[in-house]
Tab-separated table of C-alpha atoms and ligand atoms in Angstrom:
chain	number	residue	atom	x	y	z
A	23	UNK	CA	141.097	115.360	115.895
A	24	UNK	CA	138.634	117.080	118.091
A	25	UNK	CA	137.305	114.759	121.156
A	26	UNK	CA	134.497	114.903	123.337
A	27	UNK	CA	133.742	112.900	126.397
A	28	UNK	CA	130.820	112.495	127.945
A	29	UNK	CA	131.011	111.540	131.481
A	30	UNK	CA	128.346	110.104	133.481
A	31	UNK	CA	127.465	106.696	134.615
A	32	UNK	CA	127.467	104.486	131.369
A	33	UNK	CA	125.613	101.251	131.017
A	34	UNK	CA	125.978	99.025	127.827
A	35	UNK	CA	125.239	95.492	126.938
A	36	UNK	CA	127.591	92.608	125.926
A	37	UNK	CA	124.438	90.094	125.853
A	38	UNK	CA	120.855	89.224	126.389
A	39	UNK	CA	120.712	89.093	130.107
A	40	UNK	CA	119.857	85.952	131.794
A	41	UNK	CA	118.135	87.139	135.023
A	42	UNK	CA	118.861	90.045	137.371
A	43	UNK	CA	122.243	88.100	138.555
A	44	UNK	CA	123.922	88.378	135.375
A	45	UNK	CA	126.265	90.868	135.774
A	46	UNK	CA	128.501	89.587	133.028
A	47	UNK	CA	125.776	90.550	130.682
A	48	UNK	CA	126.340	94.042	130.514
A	49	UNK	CA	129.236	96.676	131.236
A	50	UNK	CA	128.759	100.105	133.768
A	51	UNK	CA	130.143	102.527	135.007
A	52	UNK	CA	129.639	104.156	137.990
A	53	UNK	CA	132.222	107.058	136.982
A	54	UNK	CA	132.797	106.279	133.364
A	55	UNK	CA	134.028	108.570	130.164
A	56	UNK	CA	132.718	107.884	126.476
A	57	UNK	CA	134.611	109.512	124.162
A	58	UNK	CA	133.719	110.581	120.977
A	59	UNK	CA	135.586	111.413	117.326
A	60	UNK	CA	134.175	111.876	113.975
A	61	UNK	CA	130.692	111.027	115.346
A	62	UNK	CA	132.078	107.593	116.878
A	63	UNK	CA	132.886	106.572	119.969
A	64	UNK	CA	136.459	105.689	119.952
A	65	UNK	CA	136.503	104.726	123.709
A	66	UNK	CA	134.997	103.728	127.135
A	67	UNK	CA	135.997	103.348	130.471
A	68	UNK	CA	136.531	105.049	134.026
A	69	UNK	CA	136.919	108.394	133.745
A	70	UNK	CA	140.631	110.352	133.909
A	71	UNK	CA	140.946	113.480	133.868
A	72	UNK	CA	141.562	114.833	130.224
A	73	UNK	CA	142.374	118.749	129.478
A	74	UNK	CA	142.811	118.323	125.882
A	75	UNK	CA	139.454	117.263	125.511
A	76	UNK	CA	135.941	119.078	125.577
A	77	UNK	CA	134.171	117.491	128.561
A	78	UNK	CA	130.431	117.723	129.695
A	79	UNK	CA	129.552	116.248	132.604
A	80	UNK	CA	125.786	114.409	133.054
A	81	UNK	CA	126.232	112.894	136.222
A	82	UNK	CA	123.989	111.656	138.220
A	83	UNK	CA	122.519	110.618	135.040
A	84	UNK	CA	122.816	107.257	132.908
A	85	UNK	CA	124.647	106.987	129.698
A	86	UNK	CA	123.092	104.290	127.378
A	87	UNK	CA	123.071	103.500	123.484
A	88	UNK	CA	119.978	105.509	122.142
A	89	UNK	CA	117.156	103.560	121.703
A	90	UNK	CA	116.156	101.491	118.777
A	91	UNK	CA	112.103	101.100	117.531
A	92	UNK	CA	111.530	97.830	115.127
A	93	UNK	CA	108.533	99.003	113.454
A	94	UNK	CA	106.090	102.208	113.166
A	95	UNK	CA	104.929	103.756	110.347
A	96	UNK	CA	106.240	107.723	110.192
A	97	UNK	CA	103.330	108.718	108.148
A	98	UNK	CA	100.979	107.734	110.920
A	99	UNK	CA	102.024	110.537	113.550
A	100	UNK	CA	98.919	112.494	113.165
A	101	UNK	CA	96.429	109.532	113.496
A	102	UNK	CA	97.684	108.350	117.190
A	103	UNK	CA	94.674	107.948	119.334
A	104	UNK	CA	92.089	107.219	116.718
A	105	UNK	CA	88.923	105.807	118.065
A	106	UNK	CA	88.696	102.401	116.528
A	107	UNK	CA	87.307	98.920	117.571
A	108	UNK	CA	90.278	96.516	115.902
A	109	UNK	CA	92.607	96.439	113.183
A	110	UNK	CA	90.290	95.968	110.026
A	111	UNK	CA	88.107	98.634	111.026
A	112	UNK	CA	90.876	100.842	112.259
A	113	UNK	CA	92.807	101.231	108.689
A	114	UNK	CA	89.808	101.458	106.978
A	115	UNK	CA	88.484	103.941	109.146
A	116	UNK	CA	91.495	106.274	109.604
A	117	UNK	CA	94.993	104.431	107.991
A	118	UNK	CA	93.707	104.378	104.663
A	119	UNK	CA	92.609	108.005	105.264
A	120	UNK	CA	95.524	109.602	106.643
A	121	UNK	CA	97.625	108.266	104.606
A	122	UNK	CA	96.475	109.601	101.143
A	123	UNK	CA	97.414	112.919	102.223
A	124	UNK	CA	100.955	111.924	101.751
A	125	UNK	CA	100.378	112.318	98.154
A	126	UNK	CA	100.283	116.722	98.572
A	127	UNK	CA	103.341	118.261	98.004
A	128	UNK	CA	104.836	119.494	101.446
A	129	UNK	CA	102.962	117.230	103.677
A	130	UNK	CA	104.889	114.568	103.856
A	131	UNK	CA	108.458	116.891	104.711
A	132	UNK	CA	106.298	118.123	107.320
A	133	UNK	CA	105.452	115.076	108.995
A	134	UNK	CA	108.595	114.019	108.314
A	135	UNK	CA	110.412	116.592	110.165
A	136	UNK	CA	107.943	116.488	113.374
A	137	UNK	CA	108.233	112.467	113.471
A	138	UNK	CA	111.861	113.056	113.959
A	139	UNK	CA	111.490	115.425	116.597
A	140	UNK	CA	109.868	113.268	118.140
A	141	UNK	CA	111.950	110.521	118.221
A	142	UNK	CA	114.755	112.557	119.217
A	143	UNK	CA	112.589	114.085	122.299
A	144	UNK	CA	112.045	110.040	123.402
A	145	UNK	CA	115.786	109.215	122.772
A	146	UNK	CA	115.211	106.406	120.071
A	147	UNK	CA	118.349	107.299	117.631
A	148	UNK	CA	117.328	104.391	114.658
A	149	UNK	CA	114.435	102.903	114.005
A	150	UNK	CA	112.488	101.182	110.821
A	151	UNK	CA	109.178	102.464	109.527
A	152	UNK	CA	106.985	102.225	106.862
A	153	UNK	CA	106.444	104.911	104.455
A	154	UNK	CA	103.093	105.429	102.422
A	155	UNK	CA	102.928	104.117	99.435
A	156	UNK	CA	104.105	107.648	97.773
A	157	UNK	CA	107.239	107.836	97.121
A	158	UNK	CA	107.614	111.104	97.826
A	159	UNK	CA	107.040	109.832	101.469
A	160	UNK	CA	110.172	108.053	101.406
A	161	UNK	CA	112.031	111.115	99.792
A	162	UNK	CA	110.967	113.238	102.902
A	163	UNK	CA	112.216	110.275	105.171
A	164	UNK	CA	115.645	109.593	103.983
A	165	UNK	CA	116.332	113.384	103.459
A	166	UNK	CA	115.033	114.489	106.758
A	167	UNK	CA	117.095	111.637	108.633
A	168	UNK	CA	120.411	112.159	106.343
A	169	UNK	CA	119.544	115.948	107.682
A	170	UNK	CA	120.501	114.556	110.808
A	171	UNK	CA	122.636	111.663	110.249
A	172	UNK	CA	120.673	109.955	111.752
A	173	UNK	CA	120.664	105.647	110.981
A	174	UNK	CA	117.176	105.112	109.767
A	175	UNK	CA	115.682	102.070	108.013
A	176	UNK	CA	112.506	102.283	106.020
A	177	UNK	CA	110.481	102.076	102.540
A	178	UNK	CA	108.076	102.727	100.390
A	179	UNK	CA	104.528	100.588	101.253
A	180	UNK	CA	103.412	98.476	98.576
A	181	UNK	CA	99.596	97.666	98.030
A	182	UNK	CA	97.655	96.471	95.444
A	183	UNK	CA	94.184	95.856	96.665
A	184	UNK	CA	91.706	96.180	99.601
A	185	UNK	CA	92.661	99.747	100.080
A	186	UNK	CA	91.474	103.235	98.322
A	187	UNK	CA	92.391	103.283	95.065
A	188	UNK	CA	94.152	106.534	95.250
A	189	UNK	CA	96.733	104.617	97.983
A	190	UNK	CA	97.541	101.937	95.722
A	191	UNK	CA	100.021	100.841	93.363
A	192	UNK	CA	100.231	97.757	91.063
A	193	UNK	CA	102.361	95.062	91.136
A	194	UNK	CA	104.782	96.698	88.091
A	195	UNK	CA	104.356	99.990	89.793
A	196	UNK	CA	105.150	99.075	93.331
A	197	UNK	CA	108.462	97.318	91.957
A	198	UNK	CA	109.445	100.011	90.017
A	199	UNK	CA	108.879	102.421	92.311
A	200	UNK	CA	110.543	100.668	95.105
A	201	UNK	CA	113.729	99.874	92.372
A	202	UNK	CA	114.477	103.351	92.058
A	203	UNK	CA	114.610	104.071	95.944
A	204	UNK	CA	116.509	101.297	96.610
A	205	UNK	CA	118.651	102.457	94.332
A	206	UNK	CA	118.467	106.626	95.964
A	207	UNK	CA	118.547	105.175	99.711
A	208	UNK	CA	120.119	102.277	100.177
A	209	UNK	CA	123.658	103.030	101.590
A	210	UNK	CA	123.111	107.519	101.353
A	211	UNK	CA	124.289	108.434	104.458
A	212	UNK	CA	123.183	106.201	107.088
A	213	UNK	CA	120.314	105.029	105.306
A	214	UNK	CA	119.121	101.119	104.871
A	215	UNK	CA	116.009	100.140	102.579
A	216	UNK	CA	112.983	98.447	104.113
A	217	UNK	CA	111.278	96.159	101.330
A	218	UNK	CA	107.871	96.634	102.426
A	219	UNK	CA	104.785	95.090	101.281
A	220	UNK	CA	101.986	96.063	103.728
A	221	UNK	CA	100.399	92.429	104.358
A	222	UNK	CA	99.149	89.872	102.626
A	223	UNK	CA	95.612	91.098	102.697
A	224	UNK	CA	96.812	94.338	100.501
A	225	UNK	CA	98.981	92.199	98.026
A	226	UNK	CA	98.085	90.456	95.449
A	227	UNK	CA	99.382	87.166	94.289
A	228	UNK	CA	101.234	89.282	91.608
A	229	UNK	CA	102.794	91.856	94.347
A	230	UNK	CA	104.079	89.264	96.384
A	231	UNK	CA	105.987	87.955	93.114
A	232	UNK	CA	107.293	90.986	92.817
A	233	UNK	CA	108.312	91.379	96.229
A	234	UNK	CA	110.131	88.276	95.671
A	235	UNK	CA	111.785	89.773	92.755
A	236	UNK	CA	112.938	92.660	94.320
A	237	UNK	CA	114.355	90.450	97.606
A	238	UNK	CA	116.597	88.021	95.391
A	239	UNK	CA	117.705	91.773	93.157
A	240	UNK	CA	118.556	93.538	96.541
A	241	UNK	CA	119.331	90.774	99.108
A	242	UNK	CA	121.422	93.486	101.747
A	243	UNK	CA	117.841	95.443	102.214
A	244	UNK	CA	115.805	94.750	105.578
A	245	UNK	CA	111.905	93.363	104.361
A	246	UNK	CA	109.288	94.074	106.648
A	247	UNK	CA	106.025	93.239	106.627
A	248	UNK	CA	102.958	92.605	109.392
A	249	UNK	CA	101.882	89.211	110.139
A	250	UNK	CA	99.413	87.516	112.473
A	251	UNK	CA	97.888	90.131	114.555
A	252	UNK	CA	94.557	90.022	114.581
A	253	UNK	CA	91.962	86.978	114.038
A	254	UNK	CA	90.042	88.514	111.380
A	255	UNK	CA	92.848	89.852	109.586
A	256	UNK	CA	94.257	86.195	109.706
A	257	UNK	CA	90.965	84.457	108.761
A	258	UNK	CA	91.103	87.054	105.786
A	259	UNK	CA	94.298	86.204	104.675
A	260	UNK	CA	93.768	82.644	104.215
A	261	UNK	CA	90.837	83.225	102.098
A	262	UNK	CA	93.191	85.302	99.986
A	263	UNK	CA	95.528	82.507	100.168
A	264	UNK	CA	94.118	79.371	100.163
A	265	UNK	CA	97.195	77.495	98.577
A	266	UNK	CA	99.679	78.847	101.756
A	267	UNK	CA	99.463	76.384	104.745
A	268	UNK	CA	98.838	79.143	107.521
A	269	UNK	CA	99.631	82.623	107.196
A	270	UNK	CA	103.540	82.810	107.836
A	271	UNK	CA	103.321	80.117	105.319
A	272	UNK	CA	102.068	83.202	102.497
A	273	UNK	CA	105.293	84.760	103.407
A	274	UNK	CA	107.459	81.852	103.255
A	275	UNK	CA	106.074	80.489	99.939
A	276	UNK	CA	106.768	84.036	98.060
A	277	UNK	CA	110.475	83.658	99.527
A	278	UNK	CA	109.786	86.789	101.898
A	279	UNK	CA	111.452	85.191	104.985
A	280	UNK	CA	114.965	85.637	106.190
A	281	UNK	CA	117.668	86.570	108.759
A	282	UNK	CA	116.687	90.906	107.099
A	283	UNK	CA	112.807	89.741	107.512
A	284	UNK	CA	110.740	91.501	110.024
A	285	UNK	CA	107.406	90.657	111.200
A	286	UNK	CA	105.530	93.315	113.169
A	287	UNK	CA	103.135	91.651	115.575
A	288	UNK	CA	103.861	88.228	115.464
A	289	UNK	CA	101.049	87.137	118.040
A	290	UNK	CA	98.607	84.215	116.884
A	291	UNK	CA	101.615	82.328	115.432
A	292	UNK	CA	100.818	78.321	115.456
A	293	UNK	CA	103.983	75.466	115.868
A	294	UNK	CA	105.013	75.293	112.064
A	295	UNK	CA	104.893	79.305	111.736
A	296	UNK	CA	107.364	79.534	114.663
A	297	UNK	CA	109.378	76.347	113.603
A	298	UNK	CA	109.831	78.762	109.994
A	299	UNK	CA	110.380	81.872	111.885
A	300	UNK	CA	113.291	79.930	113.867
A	301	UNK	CA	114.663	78.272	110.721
A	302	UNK	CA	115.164	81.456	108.651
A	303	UNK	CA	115.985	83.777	110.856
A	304	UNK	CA	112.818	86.333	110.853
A	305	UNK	CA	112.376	88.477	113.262
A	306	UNK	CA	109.118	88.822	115.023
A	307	UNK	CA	108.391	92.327	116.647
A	308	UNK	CA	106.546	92.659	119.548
A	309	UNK	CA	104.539	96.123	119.664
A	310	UNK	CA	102.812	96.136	123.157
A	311	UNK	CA	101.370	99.523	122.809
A	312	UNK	CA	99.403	98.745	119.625
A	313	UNK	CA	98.612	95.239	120.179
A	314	UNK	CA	96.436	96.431	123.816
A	315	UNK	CA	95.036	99.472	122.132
A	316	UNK	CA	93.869	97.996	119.087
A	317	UNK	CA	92.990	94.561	121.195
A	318	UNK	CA	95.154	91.913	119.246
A	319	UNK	CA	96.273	90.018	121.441
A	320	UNK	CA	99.053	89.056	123.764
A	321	UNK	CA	102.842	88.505	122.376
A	322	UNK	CA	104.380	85.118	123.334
A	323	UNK	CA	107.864	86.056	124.174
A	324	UNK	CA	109.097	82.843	126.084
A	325	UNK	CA	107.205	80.649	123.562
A	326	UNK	CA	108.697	82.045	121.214
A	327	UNK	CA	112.349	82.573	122.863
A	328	UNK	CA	112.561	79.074	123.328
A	329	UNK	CA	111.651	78.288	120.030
A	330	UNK	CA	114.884	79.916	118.864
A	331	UNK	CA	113.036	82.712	117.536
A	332	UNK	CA	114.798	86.577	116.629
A	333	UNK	CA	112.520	89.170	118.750
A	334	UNK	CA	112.646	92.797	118.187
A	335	UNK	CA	110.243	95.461	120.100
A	336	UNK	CA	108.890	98.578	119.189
A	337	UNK	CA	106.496	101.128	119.361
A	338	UNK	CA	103.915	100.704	116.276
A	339	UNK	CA	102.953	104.220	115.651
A	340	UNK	CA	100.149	104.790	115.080
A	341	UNK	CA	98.246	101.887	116.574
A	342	UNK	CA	100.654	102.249	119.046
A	343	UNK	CA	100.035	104.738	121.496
A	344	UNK	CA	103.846	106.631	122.678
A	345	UNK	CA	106.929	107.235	120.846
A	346	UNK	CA	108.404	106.719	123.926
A	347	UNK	CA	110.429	102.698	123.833
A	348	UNK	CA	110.323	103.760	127.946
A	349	UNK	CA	106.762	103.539	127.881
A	350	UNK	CA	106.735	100.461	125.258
A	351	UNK	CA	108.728	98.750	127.860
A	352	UNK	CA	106.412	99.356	130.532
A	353	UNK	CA	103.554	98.216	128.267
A	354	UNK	CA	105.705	95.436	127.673
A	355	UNK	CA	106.044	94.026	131.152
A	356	UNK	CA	102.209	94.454	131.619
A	357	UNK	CA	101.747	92.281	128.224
A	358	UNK	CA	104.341	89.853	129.420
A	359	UNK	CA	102.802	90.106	132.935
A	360	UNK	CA	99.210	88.677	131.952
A	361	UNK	CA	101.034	86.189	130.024
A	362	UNK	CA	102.513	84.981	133.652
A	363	UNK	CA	105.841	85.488	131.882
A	364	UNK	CA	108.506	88.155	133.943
A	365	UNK	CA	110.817	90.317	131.938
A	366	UNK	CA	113.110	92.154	134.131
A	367	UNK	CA	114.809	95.630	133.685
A	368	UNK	CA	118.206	94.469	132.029
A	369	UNK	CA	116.227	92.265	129.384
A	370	UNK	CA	113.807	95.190	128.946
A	371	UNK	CA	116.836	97.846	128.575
A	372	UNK	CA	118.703	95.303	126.380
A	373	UNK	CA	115.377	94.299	124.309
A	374	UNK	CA	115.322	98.458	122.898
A	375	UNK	CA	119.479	98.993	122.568
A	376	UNK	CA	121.377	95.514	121.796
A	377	UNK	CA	118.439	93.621	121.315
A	378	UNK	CA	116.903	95.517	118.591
A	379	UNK	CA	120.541	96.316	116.834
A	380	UNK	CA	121.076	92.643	116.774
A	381	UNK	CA	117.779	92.111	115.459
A	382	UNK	CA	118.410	94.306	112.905
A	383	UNK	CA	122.214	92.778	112.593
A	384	UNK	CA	123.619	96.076	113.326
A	385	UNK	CA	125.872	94.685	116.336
A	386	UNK	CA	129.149	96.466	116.409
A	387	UNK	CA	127.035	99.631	114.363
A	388	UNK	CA	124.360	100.488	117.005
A	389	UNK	CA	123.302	99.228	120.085
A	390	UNK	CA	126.088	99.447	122.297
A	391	UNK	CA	128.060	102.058	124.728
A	392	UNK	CA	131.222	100.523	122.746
A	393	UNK	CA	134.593	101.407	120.891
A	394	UNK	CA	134.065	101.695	117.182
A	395	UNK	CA	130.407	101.813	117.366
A	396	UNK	CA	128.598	105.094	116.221
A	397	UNK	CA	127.771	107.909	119.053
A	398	UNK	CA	124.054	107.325	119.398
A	399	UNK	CA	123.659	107.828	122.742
A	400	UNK	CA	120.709	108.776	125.221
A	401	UNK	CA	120.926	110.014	128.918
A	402	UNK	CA	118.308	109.108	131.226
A	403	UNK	CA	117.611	110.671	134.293
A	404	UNK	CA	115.610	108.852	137.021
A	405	UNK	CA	114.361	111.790	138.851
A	406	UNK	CA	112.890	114.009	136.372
A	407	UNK	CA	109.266	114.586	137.758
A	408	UNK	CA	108.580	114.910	141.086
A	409	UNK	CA	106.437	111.164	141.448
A	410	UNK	CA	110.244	109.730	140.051
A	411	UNK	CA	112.509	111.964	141.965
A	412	UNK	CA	110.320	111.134	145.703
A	413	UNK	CA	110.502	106.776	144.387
A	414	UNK	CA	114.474	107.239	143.538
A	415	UNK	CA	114.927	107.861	147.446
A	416	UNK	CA	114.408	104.674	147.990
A	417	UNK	CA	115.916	103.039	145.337
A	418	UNK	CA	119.232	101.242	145.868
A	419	UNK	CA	120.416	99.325	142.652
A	420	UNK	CA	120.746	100.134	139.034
A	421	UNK	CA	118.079	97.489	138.458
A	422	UNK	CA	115.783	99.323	140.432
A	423	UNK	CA	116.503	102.422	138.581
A	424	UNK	CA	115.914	100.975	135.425
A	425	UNK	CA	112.524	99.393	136.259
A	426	UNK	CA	111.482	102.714	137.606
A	427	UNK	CA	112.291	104.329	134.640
A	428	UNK	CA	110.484	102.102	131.897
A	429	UNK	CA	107.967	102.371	134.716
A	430	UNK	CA	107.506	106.132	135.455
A	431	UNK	CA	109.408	107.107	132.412
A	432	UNK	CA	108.739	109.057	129.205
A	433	UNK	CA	110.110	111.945	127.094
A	434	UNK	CA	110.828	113.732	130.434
A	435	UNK	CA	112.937	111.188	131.059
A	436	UNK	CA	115.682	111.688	128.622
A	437	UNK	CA	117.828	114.346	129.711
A	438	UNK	CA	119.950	114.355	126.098
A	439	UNK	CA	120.378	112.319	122.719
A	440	UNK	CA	123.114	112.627	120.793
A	441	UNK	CA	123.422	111.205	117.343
A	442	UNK	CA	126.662	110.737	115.730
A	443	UNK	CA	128.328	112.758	118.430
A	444	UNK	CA	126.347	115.379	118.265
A	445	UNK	CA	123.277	117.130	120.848
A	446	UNK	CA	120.443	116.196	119.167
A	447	UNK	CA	117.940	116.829	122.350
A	448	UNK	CA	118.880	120.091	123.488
A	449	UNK	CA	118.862	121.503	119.952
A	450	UNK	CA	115.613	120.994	119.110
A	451	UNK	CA	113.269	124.255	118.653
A	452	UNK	CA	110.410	125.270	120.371
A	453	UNK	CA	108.422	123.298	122.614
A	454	UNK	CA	110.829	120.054	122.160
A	455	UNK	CA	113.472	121.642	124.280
A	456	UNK	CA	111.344	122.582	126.996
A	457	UNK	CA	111.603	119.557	129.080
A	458	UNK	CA	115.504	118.849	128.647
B	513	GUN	N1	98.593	95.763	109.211
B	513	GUN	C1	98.664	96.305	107.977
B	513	GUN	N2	98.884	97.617	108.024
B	513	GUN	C2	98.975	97.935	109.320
B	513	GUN	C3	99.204	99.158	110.019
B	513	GUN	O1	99.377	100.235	109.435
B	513	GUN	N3	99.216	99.080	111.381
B	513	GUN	C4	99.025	97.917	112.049
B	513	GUN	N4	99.075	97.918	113.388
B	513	GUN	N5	98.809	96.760	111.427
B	513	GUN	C5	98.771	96.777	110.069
B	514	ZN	ZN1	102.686	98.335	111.563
């Protein structure tokens, strides 16, 4: 069997770092090899010398497990940067807008192809996202990332109410709709099913039921969902739901919460939501970008962390402003920051590889620089404009490094991606390649 190795210096984590001591908490290699068969890596180490293998050489740069985003919805890549005060105003405005285009034939592959790009260009291998609620949207999706075998979550938005009618579906529709995707997606290739009902403010009473439904019929598909982000979208969902003690509490009584469950935003949560959150296993997402561009408020990571609570991060596309997890990281710290609450580099690096995989409960999949997990890999190199290249003089330990690049770091930044063993970066068309 054909094998590659990929030498560089490798970093991969065993566990969520403890502090900038804990150097049991993650593996490197200051010389290492990762070699790859049959898109897999099939081992990791030092490297040796090896003729009977293909070898390409990336030192000085760092070898990591591609990125991971949580939550971002593909079919918002053309509405980044929308002029908006806050949430309510900002889907009406433009969401609700953009989206109904996904209903022309050929739009949606389009998007679809240029979101992956994308992704690729800012080394995030996987990620989840919300689809609109055309199917055809989640056709494009799955066939564009099974394209590149690529490991990509995601589904089909369901909505009710409180949105143009041309963007809705019904409670039958939306599960029958969502049925027969399940049923096209879940498992092809690399792909996983996201049950998705938008929030509770766009599902009725009879769409959450069927939610439910659909969760007890397909219990191995991911659910995601957004929940407490915003005050008036809170204050509005309690009117909607005056029966459900706060507004995790809608989720929880429709059955909605569970170790697959995750919550983008997660930020106004009071001490029975994150009691549930802890007991079931949800996961809340924190989406830094988006929550200080569209002004919703500040993510309680220790609060929640000591609370026992699952925390995934990602990038929130479109209310969140980069593809790039490097930048989301650096957004992070600043969130975290006026919080008073430190998150240094090795948590950051392990919140968007490990973190997220586990998160997702794709440990031993995803995530990791490790022996029968699949090669999705990114390469990061610390010098790669001139403001980065004149601060890595004076750096002097891989923590350093990191925090300089989630803090100087974008697209620039990753030198290659490969997915399943393969260059993903460098073989991009056009303008993508440009900067690799
Ligand atoms: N809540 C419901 N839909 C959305 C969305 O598309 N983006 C964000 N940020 N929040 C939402
Ligand atoms: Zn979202």
């Amino acid at each position: 069997m054909k094998r590659t190795i990929l030498r560089g210096r490798v970093l991969s984590f065993r566990s969520e770092p403890q502090g900038l001591d804990d150097a049991a908490s993650y593996d490197y290699w200051e010389d290492g090899a990762v070699t790859i068969a049959a898109g897999k890596i099939i081992a990791v180490g030092d490297f040796a010398a090896d003729d009977t293998a293909e070898i390409i050489d990336h030192r000085p740069h760092l070898i990591m497990p591609g990125f991971i985003d949580m939550h971002l919805h593909y079919v918002q890549s053309q509405m980044i940067a929308s002029y908006a005060g806050s949430l309510l105003e900002w889907l009406d405005t433009y969401t609700f807008v953009e989206e109904q285009k996904f209903s022309r034939q050929g739009h949606a592959e389009a998007i679809a192809s240029a979101f992956y790009d994308e992704l690729i260009r800012n080394g995030t291998t996987s990620a989840v996202a919300y689809c609109s609620s055309h199917p055809r949207s989640v056709d494009a999706y799955f066939a564009e990332a099974e394209k590149r075998n690529m490991l990509m979550a995601g589904g089909k938005v369901m909505m009710d109410r409180n949105a143009p009618e041309a963007l809705c579906d019904t409670a039958q529709s939306g599960y029958d709709d969502t049925t027969m995707l399940i049923e096209r997606w879940h498992g092809r290739g690399r792909g996983l099913y996201a049950i998705s009902p938008r929030f509770a403010i766009t599902s009725t009473p009879a769409q959450m039921e069927a939610s439910q439904a659909l969760v007890r019929e397909y219990p191995q598909c991911y659910v995601q969902t957004h929940l407490s982000e915003n005050a008036a979208e809170i204050s509005l969902s309690m009117q909607l739901y005056p029966g459900s003690p706060d507004y995790t509490g809608i989720y929880q009584d429709y059955g909605l919460l569970g170790p697959r469950t995750l919550l983008g935003h997660s930020i106004h949560l009071n001490h029975r939501e994150t009691q549930v959150l802890a007991e079931t296993g949800a996961v809340a997402v924190f989406c830094p970008t988006s929550n200080l561009f569209l002004g919703s408020g500040l993510f309680d990571r220790e609060r929640l962390r000591q609370a026992g609570v699952r925390i995934g991060l990602a990038t929130d596309i479109g209310g969140g402003t980069s593809f790039s997890m490097l930048r989301t990281l650096d957004e992070g710290y600043k969130v975290l920051q006026l919080r008073g609450q430190r998150l240094d580099p090795f948590a950051s690096f392990y919140m968007a590889t490990l973190g997220n995989a586990r998160a997702l409960s794709l440990e031993g999949t995803i995530g990791a620089v490790a022996a029968g997990n699949w090669a999705d890999l990114v390469v990061l190199d610390a010098s790669a404009t001139p403001a980065m290249a004149l601060r890595m003089q004076t750096v002097t330990s891989l923590a350093e490094e990191l925090f300089l690049l989630q803090t100087l770091g974008d697209d620039r930044s990753i030198a290659e991606v490969y997915v399943a063993g393969a260059r993903a970066k460098s073989t991009l068309g056009g303008l993508a390649a440009s900067h690799s």
